[in-house]
PDB file of C-alpha atoms in Angstrom:
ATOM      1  CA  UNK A   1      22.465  -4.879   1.502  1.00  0.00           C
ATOM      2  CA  UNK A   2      22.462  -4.221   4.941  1.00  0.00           C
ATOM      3  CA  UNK A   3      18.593  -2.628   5.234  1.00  0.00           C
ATOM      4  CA  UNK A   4      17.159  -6.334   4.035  1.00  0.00           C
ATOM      5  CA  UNK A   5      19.342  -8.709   6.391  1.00  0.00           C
ATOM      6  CA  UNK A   6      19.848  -6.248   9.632  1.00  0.00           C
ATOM      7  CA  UNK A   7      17.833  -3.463   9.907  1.00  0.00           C
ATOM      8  CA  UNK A   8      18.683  -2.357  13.067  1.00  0.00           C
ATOM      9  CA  UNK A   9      22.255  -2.825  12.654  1.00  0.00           C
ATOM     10  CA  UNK A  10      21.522  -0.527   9.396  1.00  0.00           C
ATOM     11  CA  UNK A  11      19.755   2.087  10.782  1.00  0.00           C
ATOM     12  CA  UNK A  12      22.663   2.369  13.725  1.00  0.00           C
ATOM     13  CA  UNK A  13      25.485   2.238  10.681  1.00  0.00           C
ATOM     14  CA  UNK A  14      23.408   4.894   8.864  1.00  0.00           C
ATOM     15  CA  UNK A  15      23.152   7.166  12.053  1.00  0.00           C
ATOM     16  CA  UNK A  16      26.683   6.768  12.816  1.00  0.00           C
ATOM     17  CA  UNK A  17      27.955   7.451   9.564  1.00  0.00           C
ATOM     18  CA  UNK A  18      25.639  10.954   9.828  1.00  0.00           C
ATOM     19  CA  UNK A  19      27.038  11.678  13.267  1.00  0.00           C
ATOM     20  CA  UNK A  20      30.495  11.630  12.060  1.00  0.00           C
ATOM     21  CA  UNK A  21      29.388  13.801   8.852  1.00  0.00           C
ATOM     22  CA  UNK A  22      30.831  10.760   6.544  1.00  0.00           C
ATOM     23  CA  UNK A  23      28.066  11.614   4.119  1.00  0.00           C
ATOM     24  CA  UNK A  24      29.908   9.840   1.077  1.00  0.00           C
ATOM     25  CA  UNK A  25      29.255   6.309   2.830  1.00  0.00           C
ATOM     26  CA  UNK A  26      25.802   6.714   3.844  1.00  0.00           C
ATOM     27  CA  UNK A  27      23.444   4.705   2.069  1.00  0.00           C
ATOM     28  CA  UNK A  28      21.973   7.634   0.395  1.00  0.00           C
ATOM     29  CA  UNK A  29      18.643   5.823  -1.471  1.00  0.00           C
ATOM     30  CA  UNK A  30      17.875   3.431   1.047  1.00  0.00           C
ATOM     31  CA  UNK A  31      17.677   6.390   3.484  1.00  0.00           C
ATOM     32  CA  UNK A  32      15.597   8.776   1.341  1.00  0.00           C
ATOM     33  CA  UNK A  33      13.316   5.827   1.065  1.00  0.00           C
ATOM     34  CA  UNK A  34      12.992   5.374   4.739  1.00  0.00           C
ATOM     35  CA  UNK A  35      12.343   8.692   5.781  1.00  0.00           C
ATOM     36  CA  UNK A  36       9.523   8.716   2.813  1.00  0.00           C
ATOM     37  CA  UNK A  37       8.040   5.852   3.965  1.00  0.00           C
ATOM     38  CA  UNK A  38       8.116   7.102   8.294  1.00  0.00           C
ATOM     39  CA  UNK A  39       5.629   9.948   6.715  1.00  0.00           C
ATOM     40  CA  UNK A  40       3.403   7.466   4.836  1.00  0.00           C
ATOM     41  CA  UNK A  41       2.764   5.445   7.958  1.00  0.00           C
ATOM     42  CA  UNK A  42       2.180   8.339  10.124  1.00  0.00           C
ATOM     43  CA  UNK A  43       0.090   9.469   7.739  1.00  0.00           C
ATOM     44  CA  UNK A  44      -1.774   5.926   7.328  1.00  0.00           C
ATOM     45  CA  UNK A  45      -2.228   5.726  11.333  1.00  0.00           C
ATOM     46  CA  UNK A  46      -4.249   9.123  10.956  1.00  0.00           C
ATOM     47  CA  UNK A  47      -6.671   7.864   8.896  1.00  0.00           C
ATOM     48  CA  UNK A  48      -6.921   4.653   9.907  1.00  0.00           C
ATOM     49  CA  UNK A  49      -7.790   6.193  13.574  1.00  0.00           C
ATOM     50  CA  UNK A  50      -9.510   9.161  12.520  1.00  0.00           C
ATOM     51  CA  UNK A  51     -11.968   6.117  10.451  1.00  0.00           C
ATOM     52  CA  UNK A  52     -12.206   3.863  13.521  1.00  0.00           C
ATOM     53  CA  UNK A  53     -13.272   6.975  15.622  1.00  0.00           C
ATOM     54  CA  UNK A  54     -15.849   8.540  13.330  1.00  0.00           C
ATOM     55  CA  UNK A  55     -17.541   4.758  13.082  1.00  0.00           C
ATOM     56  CA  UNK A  56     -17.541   4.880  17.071  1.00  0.00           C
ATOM     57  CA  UNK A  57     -18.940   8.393  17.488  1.00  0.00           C
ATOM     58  CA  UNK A  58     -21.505   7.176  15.155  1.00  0.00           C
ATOM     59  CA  UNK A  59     -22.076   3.739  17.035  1.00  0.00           C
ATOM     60  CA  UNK A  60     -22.426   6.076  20.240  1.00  0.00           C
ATOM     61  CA  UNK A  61     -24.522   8.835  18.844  1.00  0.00           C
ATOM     62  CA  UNK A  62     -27.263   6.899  16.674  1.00  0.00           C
ATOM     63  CA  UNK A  63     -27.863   3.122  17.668  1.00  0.00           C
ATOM     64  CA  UNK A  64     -29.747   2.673  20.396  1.00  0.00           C
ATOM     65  CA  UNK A  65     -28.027  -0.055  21.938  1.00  0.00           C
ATOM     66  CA  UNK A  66     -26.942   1.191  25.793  1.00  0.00           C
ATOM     67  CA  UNK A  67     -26.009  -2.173  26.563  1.00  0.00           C
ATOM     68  CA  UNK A  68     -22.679  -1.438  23.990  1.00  0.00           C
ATOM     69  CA  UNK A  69     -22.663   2.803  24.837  1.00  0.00           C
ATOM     70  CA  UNK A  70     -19.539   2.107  27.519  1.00  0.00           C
ATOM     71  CA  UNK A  71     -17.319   0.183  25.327  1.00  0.00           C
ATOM     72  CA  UNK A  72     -18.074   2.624  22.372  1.00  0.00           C
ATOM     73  CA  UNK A  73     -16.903   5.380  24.582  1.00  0.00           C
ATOM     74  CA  UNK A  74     -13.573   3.651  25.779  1.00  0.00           C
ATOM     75  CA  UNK A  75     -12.777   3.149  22.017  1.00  0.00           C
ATOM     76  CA  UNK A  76     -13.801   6.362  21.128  1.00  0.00           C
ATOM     77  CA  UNK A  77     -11.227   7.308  23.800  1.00  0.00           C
ATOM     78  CA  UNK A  78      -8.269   5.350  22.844  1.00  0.00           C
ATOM     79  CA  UNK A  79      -8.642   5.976  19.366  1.00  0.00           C
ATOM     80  CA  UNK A  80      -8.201   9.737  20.822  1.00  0.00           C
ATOM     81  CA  UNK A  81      -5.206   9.505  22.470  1.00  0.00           C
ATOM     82  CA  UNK A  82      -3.828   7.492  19.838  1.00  0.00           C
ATOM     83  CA  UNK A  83      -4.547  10.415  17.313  1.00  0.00           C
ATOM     84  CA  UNK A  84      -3.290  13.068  20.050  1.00  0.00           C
ATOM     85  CA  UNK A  85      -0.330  11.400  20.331  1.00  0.00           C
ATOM     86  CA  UNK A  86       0.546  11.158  16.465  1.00  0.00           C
ATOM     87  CA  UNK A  87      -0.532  15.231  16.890  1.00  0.00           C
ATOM     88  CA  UNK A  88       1.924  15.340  19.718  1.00  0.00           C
ATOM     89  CA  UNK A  89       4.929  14.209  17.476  1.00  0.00           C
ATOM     90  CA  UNK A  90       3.689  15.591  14.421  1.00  0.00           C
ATOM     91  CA  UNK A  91       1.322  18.866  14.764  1.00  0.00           C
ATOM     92  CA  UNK A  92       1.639  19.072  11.214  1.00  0.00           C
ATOM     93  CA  UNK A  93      -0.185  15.930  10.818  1.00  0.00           C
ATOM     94  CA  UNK A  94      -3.828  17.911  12.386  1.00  0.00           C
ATOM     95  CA  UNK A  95      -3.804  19.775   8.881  1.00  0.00           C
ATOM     96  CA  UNK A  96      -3.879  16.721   7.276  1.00  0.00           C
ATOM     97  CA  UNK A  97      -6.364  15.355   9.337  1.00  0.00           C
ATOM     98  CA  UNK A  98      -8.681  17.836   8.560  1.00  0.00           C
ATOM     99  CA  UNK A  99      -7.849  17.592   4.524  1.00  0.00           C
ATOM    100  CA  UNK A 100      -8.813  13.681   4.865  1.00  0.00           C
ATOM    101  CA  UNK A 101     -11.586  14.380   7.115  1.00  0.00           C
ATOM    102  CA  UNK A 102     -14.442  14.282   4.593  1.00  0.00           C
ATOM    103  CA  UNK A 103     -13.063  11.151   3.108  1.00  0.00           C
ATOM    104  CA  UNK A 104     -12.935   8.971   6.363  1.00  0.00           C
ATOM    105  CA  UNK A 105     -16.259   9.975   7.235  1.00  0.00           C
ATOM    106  CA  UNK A 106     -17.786   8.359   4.305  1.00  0.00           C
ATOM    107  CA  UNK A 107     -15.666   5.231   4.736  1.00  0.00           C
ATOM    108  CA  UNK A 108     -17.016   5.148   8.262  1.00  0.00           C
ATOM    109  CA  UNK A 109     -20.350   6.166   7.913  1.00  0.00           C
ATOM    110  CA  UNK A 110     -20.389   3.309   4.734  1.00  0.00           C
ATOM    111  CA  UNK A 111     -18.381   0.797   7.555  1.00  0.00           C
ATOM    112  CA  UNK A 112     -21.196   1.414  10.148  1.00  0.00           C
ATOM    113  CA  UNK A 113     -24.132   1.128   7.719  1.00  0.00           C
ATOM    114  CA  UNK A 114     -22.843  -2.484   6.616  1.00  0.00           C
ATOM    115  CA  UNK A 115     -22.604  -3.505  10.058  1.00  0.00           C
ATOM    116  CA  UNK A 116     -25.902  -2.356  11.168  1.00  0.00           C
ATOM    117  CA  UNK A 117     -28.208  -2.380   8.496  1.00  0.00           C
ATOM    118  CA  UNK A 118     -32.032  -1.274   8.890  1.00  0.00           C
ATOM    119  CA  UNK A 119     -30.562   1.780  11.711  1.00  0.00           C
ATOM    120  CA  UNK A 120     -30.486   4.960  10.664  1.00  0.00           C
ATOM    121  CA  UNK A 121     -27.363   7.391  10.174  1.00  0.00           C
ATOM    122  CA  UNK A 122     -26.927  10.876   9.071  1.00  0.00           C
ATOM    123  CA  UNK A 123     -26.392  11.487   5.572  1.00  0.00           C
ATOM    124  CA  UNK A 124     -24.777  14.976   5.846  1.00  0.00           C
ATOM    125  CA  UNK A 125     -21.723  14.994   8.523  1.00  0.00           C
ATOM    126  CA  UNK A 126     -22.758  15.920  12.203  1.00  0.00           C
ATOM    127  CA  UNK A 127     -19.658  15.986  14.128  1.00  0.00           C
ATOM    128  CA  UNK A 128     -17.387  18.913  14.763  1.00  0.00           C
ATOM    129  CA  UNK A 129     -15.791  20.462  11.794  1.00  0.00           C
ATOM    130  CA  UNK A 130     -11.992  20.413  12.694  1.00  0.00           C
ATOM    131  CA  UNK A 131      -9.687  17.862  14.329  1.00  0.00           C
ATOM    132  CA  UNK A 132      -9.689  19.943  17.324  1.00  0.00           C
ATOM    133  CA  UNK A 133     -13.749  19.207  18.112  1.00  0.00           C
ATOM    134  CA  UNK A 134     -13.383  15.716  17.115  1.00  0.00           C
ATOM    135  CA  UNK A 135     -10.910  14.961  19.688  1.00  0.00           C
ATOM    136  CA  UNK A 136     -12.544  16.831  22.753  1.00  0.00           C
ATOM    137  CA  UNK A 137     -16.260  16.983  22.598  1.00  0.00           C
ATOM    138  CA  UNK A 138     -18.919  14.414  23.861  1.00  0.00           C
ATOM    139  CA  UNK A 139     -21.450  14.293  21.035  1.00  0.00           C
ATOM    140  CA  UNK A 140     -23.607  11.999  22.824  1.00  0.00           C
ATOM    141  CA  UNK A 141     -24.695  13.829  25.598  1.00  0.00           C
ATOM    142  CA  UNK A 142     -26.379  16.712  23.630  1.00  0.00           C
ATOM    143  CA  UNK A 143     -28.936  14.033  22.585  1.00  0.00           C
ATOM    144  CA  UNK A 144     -29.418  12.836  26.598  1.00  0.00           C
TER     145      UNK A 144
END
């Protein structure tokens, strides 16, 4: 099978075989599986940045560490345009950014409180309530 020894070569057979609309020698379930799997990751890479940005905005907005406040806020950043991007290819994907929402910022806010035990965080969620907010506004400097 093709999609374990070339995958590349596969995936140009496979689009080939579309392109000339030879449908009965396309390899039907290793395609279906593919295009399954392309929404999985995207979906993965949400949460995985939407988690690493929540633990930043936290870092930023509660420890009171200045020395680290400039590298928090180039993460916080990056992990920005890496979820605008996904957004840009996908604006279906900010719905389900805002579904998982709730769930990342517990496994952030539970991330940061291992790391920096004794400091205080919220209990209740203080950020923005949409996708939208999370990506744009500068929580910190309301508390300056």
């Amino acid at each position: 099978m093709l999609t374990k020894t070339d995958y590349a070569l596969w995936i140009e057979e496979t689009v080939n075989l579309l392109k000339e609309k030879n449908y009965q020698n396309v390899d039907w379930e290793n395609l279906i599986e593919e295009i399954e799997s392309l929404g999985r990751s995207d979906r993965q890479k949400v949460r995985s940045f939407l988690r690493q940005l929540l633990a930043h905005l936290l870092k930023r907005c509660y420890l009171p560490l200045p020395q680290e406040f400039h590298h928090w806020e180039v993460e916080i950043r990056n992990f920005r345009v890496e979820l605008q991007d996904i957004f840009d290819d996908s604006p279906s994907l900010k719905r389900y950014a805002n579904e998982v929402l709730p769930n990342c910022w517990q496994v952030a806010l539970e991330g940061v409180r291992q790391e920096y035990k004794g400091f205080d965080f919220p209990d209740q969620y203080p950020f923005a309530e949409d996708i939208k907010g999370i990506l744009h506004d500068t929580f910190w400097v309301e508390q300056l």
